[in-house]
Short mmCIF file of C-alpha atoms and ligand atoms in Angstrom, two decimals:
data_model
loop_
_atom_site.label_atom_id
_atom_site.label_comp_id
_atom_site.label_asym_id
_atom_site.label_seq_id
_atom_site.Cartn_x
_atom_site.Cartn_y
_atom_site.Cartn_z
CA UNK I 158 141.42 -11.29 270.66
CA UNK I 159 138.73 -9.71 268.23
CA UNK I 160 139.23 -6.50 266.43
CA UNK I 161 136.17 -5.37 267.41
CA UNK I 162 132.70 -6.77 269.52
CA UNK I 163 129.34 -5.33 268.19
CA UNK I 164 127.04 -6.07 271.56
CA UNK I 165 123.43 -7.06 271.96
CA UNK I 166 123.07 -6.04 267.94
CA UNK I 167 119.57 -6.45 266.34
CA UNK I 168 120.99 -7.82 263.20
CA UNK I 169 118.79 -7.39 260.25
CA UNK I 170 118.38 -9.52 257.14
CA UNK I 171 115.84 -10.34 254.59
CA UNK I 172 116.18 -14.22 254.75
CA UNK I 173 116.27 -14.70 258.95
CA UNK I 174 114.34 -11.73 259.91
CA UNK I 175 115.93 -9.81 262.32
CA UNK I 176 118.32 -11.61 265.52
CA UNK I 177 119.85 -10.56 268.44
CA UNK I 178 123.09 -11.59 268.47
CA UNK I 179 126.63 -9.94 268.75
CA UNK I 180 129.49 -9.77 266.13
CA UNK I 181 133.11 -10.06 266.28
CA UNK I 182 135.42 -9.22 263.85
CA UNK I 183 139.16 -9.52 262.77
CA UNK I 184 141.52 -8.21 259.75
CA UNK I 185 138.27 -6.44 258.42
CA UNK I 186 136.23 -10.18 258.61
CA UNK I 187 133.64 -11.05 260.45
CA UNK I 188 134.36 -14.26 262.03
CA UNK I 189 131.71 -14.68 264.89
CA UNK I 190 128.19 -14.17 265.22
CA UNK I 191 126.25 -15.51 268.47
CA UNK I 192 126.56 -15.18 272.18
CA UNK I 193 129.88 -13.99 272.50
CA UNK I 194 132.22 -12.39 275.34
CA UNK I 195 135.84 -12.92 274.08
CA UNK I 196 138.30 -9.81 274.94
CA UNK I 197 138.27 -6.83 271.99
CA UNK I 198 140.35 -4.05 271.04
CA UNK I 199 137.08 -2.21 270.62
CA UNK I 200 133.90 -2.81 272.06
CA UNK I 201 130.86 -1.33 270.84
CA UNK I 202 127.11 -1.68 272.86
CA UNK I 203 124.35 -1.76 269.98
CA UNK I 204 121.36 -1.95 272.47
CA UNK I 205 118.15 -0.40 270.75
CA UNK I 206 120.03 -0.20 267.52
CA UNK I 207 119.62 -2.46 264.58
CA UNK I 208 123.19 -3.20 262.43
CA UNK I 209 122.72 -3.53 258.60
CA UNK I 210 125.26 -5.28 256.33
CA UNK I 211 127.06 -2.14 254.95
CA UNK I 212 124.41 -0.37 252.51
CA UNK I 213 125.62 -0.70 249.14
CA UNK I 214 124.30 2.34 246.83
CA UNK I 215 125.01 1.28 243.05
CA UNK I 216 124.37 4.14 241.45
CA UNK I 217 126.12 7.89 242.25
CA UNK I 218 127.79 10.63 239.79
CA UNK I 219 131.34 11.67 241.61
CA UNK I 220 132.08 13.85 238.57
CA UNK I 221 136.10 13.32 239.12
CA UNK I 222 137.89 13.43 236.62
CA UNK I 223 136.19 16.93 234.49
CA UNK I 224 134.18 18.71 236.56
CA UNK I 225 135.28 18.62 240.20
CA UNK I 226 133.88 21.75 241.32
CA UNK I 227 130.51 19.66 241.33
CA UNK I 228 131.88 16.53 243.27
CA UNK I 229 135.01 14.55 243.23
CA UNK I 230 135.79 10.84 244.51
CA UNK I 231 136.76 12.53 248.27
CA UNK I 232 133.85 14.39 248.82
CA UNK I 233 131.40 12.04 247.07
CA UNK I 234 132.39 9.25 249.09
CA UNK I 235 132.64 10.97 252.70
CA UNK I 236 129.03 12.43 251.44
CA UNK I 237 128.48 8.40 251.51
CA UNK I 238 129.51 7.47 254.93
CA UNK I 239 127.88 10.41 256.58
CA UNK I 240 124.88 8.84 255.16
CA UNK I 241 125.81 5.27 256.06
CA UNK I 242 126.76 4.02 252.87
CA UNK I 243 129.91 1.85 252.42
CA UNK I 244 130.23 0.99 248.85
CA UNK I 245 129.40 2.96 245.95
CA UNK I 246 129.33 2.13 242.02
CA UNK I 247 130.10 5.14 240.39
CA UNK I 248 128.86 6.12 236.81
CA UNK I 249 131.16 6.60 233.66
CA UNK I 250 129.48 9.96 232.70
CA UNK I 251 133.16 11.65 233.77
CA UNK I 252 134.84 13.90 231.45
CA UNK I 253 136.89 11.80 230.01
CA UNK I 254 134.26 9.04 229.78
CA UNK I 255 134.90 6.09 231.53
CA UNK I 256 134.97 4.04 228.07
CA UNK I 257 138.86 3.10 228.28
CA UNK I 258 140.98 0.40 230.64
CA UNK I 259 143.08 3.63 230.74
CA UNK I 260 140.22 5.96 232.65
CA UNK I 261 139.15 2.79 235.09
CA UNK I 262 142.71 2.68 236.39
CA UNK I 263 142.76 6.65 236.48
CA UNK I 264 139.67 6.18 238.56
CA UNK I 265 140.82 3.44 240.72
CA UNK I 266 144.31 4.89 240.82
CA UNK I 267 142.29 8.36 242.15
CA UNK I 268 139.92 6.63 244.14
CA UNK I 269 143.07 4.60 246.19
CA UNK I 270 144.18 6.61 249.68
CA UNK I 271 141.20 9.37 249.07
CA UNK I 272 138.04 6.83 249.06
CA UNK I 273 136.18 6.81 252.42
CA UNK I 274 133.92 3.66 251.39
CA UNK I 275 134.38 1.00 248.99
CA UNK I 276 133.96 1.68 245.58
CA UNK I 277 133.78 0.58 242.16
CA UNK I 278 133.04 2.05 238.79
CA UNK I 279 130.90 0.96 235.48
CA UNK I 280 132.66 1.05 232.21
CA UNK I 281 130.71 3.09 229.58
CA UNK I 282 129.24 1.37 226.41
CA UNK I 283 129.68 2.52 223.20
CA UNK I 284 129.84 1.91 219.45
CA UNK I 285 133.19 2.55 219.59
CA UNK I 286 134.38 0.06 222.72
CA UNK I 287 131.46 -2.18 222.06
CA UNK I 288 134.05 -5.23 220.80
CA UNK I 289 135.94 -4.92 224.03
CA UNK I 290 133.50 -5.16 226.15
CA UNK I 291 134.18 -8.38 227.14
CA UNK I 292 137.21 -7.33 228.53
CA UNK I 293 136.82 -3.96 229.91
CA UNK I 294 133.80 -5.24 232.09
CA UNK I 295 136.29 -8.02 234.14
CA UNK I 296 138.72 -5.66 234.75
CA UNK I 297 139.69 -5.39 238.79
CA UNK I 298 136.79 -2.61 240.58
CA UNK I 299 134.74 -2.77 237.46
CA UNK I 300 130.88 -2.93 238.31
CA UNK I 301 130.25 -3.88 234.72
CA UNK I 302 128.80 -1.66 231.66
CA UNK I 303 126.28 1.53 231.77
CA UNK I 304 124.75 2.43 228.63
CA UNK I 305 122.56 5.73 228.21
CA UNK I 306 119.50 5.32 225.59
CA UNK I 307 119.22 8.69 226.20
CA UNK I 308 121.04 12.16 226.89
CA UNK I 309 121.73 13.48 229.76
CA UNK I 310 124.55 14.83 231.95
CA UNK I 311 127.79 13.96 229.71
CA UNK I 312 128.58 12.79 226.33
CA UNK I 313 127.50 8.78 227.20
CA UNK I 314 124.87 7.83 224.23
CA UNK I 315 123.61 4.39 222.23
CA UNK I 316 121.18 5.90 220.33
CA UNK I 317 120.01 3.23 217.93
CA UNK I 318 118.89 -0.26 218.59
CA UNK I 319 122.02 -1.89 216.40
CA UNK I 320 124.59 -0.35 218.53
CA UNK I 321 122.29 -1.61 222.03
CA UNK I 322 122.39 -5.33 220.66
CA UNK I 323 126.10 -5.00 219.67
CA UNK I 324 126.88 -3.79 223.46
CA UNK I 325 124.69 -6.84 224.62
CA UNK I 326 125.81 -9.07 222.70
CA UNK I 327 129.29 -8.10 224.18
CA UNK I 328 129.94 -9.49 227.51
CA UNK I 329 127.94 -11.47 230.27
CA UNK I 330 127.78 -9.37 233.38
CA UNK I 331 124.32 -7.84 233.75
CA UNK I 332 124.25 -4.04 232.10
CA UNK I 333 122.95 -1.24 233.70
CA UNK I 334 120.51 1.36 231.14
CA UNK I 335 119.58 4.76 231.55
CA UNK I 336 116.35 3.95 229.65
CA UNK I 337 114.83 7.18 227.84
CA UNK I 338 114.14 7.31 223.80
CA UNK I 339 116.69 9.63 222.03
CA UNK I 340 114.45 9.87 218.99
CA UNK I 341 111.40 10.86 221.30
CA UNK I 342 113.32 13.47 223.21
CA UNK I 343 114.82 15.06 220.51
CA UNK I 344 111.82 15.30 218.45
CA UNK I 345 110.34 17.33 221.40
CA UNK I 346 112.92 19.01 222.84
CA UNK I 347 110.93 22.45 221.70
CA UNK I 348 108.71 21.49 224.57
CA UNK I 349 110.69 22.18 227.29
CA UNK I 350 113.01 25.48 225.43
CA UNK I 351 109.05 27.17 224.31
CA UNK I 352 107.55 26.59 227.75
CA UNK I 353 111.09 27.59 229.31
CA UNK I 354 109.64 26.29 233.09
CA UNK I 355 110.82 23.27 235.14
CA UNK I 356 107.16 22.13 235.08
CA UNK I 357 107.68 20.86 231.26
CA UNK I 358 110.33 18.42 232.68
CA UNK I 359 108.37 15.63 233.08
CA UNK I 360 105.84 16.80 229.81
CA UNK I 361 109.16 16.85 227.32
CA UNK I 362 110.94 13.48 228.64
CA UNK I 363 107.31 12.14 229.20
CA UNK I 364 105.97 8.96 230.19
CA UNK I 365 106.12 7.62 226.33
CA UNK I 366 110.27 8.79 226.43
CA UNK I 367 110.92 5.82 229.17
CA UNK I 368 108.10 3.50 228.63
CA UNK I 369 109.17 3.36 224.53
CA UNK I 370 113.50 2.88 225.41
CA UNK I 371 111.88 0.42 228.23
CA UNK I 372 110.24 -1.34 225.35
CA UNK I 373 113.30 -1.63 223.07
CA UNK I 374 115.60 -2.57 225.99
CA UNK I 375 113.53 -5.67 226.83
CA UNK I 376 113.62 -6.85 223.23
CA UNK I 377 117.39 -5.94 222.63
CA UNK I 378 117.52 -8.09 225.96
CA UNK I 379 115.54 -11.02 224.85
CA UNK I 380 117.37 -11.12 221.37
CA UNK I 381 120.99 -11.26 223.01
CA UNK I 382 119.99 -13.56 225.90
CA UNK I 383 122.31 -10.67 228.42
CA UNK I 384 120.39 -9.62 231.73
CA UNK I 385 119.79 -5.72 232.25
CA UNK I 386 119.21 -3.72 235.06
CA UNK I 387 116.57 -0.64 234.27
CA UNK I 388 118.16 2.40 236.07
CA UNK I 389 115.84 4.67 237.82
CA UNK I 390 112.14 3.54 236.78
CA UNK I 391 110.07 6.24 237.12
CA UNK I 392 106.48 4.85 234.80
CA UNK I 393 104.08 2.80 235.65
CA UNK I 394 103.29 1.32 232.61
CA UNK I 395 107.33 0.05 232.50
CA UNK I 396 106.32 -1.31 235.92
CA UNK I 397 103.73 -3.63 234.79
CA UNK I 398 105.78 -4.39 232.13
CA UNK I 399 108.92 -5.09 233.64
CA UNK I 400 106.67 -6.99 235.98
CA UNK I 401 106.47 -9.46 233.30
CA UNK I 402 110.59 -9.76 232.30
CA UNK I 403 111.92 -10.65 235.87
CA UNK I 404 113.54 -13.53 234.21
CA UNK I 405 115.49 -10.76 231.73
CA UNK I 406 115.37 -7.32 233.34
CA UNK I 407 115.82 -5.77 236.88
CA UNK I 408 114.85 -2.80 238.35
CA UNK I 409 116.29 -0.17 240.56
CA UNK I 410 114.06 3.25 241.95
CA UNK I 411 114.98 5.83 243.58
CA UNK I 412 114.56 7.18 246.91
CA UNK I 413 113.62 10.72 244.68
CA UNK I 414 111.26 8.69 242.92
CA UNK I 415 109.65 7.58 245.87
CA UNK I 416 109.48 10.47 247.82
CA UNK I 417 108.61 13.70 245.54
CA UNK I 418 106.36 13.98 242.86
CA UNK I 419 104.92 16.37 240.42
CA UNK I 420 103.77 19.43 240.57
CA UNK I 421 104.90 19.93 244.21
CA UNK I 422 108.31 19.08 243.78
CA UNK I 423 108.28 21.82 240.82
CA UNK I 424 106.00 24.17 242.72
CA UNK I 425 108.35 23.67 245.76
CA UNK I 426 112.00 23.02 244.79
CA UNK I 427 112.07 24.29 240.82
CA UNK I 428 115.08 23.16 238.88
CA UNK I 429 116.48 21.37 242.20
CA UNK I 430 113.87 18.51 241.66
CA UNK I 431 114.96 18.54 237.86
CA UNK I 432 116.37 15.23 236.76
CA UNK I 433 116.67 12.58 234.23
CA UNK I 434 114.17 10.56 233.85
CA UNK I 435 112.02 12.75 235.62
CA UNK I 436 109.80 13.11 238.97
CA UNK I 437 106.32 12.42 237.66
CA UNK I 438 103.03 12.13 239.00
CA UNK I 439 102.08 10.76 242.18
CA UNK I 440 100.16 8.37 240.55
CA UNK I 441 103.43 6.84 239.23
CA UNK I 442 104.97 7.36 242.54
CA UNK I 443 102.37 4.86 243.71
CA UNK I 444 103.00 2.36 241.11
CA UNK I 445 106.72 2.53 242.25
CA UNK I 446 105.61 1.85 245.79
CA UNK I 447 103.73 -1.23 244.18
CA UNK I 448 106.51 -2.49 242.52
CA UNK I 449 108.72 -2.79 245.84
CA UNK I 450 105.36 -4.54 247.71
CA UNK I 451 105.21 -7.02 244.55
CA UNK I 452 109.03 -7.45 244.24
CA UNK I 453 109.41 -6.01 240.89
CA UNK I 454 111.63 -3.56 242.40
CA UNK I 455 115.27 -5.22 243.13
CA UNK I 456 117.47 -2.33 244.21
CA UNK I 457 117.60 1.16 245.55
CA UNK I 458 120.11 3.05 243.91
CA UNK I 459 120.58 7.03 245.05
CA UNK I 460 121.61 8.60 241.06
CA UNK I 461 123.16 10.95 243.43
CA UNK I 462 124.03 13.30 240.70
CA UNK I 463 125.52 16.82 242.00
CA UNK I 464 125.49 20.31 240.42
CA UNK I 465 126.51 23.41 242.30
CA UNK I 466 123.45 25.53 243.28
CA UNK I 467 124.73 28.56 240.66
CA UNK I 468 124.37 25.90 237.89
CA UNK I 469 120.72 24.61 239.07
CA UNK I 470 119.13 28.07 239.55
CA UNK I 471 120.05 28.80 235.77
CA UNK I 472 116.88 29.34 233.82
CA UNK I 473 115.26 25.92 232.56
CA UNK I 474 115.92 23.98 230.12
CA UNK I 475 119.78 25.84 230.65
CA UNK I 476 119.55 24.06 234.75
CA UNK I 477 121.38 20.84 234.53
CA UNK I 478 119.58 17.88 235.46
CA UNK I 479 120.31 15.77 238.50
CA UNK I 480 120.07 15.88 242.48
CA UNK I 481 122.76 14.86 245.31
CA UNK I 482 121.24 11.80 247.25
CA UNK I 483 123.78 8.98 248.21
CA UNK I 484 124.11 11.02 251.99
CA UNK I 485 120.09 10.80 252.55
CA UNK I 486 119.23 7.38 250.55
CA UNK I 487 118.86 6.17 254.13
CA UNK I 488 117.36 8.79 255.74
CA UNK I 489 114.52 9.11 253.53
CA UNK I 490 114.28 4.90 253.21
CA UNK I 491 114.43 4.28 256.64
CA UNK I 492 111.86 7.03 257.50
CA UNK I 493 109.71 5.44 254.74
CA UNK I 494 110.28 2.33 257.03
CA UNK I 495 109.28 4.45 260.07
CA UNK I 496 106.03 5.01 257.90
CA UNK I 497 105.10 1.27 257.52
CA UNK I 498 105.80 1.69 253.83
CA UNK I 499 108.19 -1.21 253.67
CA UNK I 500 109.73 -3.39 256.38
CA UNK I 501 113.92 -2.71 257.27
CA UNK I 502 114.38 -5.92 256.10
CA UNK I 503 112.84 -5.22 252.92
CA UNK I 504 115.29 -2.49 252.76
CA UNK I 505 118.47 -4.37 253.42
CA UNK I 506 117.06 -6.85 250.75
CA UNK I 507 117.11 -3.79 248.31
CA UNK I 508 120.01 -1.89 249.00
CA UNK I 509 122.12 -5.03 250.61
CA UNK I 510 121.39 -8.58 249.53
CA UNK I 511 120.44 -7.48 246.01
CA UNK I 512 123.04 -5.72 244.98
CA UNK I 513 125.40 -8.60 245.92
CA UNK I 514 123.12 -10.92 244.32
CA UNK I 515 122.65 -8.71 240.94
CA UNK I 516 126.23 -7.30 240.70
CA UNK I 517 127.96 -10.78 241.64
CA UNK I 518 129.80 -8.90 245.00
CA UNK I 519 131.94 -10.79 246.41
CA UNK I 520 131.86 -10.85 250.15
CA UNK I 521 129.62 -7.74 251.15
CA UNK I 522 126.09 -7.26 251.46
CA UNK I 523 125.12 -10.24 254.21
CA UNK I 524 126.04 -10.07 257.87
CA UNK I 525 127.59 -13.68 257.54
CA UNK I 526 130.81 -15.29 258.91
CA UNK I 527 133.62 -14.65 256.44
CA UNK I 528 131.91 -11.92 255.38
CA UNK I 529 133.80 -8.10 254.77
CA UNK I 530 132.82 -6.12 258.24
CA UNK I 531 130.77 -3.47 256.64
CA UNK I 532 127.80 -2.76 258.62
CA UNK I 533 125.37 0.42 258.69
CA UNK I 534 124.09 0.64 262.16
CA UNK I 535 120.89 2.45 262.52
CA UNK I 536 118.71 4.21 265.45
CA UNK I 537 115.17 3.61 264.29
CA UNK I 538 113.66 6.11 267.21
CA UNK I 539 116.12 8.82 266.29
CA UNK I 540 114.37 12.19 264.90
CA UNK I 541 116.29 14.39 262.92
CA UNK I 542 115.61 17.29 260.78
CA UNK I 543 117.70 16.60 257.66
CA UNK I 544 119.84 20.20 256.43
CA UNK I 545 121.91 21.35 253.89
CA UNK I 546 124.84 22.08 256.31
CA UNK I 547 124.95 18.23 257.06
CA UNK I 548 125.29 17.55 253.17
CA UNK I 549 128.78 16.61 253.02
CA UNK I 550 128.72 17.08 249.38
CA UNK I 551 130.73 18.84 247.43
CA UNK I 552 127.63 21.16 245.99
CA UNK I 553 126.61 21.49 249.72
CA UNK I 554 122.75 20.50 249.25
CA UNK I 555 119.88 18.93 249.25
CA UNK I 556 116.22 18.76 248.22
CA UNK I 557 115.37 17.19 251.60
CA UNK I 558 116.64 20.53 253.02
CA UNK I 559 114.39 21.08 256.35
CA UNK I 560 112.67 17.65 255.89
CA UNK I 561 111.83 15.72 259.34
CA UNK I 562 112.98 12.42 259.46
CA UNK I 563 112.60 8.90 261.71
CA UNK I 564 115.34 6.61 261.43
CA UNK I 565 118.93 7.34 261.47
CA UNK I 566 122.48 6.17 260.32
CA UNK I 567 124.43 6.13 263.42
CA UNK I 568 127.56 4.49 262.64
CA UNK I 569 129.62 3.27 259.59
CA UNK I 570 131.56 0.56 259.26
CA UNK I 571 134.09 -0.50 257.40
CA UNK I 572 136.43 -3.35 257.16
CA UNK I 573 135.83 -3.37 261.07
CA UNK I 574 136.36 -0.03 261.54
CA UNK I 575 134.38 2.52 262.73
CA UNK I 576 134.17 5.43 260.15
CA UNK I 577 131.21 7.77 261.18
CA UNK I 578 129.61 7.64 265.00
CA UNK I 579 126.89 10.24 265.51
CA UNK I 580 127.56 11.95 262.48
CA UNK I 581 130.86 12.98 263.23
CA UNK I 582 133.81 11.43 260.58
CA UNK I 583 136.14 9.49 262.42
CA UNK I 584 139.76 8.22 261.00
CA UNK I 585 141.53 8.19 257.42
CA UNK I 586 139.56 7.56 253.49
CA UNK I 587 139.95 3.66 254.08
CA UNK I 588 137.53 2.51 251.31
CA UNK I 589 139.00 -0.15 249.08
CA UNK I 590 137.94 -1.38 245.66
CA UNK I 591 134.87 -3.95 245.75
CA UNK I 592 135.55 -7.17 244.29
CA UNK I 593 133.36 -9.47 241.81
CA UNK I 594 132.82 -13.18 241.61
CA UNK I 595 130.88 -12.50 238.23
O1 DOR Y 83 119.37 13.65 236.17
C1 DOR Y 83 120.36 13.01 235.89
N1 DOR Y 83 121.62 13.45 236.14
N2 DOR Y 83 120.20 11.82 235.28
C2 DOR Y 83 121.25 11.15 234.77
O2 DOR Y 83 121.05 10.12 234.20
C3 DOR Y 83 122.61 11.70 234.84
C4 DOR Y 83 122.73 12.58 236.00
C5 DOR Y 83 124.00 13.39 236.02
O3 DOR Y 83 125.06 12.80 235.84
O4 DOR Y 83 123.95 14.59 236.27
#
């Protein structure tokens, strides 16, 4: 007897294209894919809707422990499977840091009973931790090491090049950069605090900020021999240059990234479209677009970083920086999809296949016998206006607010169990920490 019996599924994936074919599961495994008509607990009828492996979304800000009037690991992670997510990496910009075996297990220890996906959580680098590295980034639920060139939300900073090659040279799993120049955006911070308007965003952290930290990264990378992954890529010079370092550096964008660009998102949204690196020119939006058609781009990764609305309508540069975004990375992506700008299996190859790939994930990310039963199921035909009262977020909005979208996360999955139908939340937080083979 099977668990449960996905029927008539379009099942999508980047290697196969996409095949109808039905899925059973048992003890959270999927152990049959084909024709099949064997007795379930539960059976499901996917006709005219197209299962994903569980969307993976590997980078989000739940802001627990410090500041949990923003987000904490409950609300961040129900956000996620209202949105069809059902693993998230979360960031070590906390308060404490996430620098310490100590604050990982805090984390984990949190995260255990209140999670409603899977989860796991990068380990900050630092001068200080840089030595034990090695071992901090193989602890149990650890996605591996974050290191921010640049400020932004939090204390997290590796300013100077020595400290960047010490953290490389430090461990084997790929690490994950915020890449902006510290020198550059200090030496014009007086940019954005003289023209005190959301619209010098993008001119104080400016193209130069990210294409020069870009620059040192791939060299720091080269030196050391350790893969990186470029967080949010927002230039496209970097593009054409990390075009040429696919053997040393990876690349996530955002949906953001993709989706608004300057001066209507300033115009439009003011200090809710304000984030770090920013939203540029369309013209770079473009590039980004580029980068997914010539495979440059590996993942899509949300940066859902919340702020309450009272703290984003403070005057810039006072606003914090950062926008929610793991509850409508597949809204937006799959209504991209709905506007031929990249096929759904492109999509699961971004935000599926590659993370497992990248990250080392064992057992998640491919619709595949023995395989964890996480699956996104989608309605590509479904039309829904996307609102800040769906925003299951903790800081209860969006910049999508009153957006129209085609494509739509019907149901979550996870472990075989059904966890959001129709956007209603169905059951107990039974997200679990992701495991590694890396
Ligand atoms: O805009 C941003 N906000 N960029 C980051 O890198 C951090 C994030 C946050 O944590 O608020």
């Amino acid at each position: 007897m099977y668990d449960l019996l996905l029927k008539n599924a379009k099942i999508v994936t980047a290697d196969d294209g996409i095949i109808e074919a039905d899925i059973a599961t048992i003890d959270g495994k999927i152990v049959e894919i084909g024709a099949l008509d064997g007795a379930a607990k539960e059976n499901i009828d996917c006709y005219g809707l197209h299962i994903l492996p569980g969307i993976i979304d590997t980078q989000v800000h739940f802001r627990e422990p410090g500041n949990t009037h923003k987000e904490d690991l409950e609300t961040g992670t129900l956000s996620a499977i209202a949105g069809g997510i059902t693993s998230i990496f979360e960031m070590p910009n906390t308060d404490p840091l996430t620098t310490s075996k100590e604050a990982l297990f805090d984390k984990i220890l949190r995260a255990n009973g209140r999670a409603w996906c899977n989860f796991a959580f990068f380990i900050g680098g630092t001068k200080e931790n840089a030595k034990e590295l090695p071992f901090l980034e193989k602890l149990p639920a650890c996605a591996g090491v974050k290191v921010f060139m640049g400020s932004s939300t939090g204390n997290l900073l590796t300013e100077d090049d020595e400290t960047l090659i010490e953290i490389l040279e430090n461990g084997s799993r790929r690490v994950a950069v915020h890449a902006e120049d510290e020198k550059r955006l200090k030496d014009r911070q007086t940019i954005a605090e003289e023209k005190a308007d959301v619209h010098a965003h993008p001119i104080w952290r400016d193209e130069e900020t990210a294409v020069e930290a870009t620059r040192r990264l791939i060299k720091a990378a080269y030196r050391t021999g350790r893969q990186v992954h470029v967080l949010h890529v927002t230039t496209a010079k970097e593009m054409q240059m990390l075009a040429k370092y696919r053997d040393i550096a990876s690349v996530e964008v955002t949906p953001q990234h993709l989706t608004l660009f300057a001066p209507d998102c300033y115009d439009r949204l003011g200090t809710l479209a304000q984030m770090n690196p920013p939203i540029r020119e369309k013209k770079h939006m473009e590039a980004l677009w580029e980068g997914i058609e010539n495979n440059t781009v590996k993942i899509i990764g949300s940066d859902h970083a919340p702020h309450t609305l009272e703290e984003k309508k403070q005057p810039y540069p006072k606003s914090p920086s950062g926008m929610p975004g793991v509850q409508t990375l597949l809204p937006i992506m799959l209504s991209h999809v709905n506007l031929g700008k990249l096929s759904l299996e492109k999509l699961v190859e971004l935000a599926a296949h590659n993370p497992r790939k990248l990250y080392g994930i064992k057992n998640k990310g491919y619709i595949k016998v023995g395989y964890d039963a996480d699956f996104t199921i989608v309605d590509m035909q479904a039309k829904r206006t996307i609102t800040n009262d769906w925003i299951k977020s903790k800081c209860g909005w969006t910049p999508y607010h009153g957006l129209n979208v085609q494509g739509w996360p019907i149901m979550t999955i996870i472990g075989g169990c059904v966890v959001m139908r129709e956007d209603k939340i169905i059951g107990e937080p039974i997200g679990s920490e992701v495991k590694f083979t890396t």
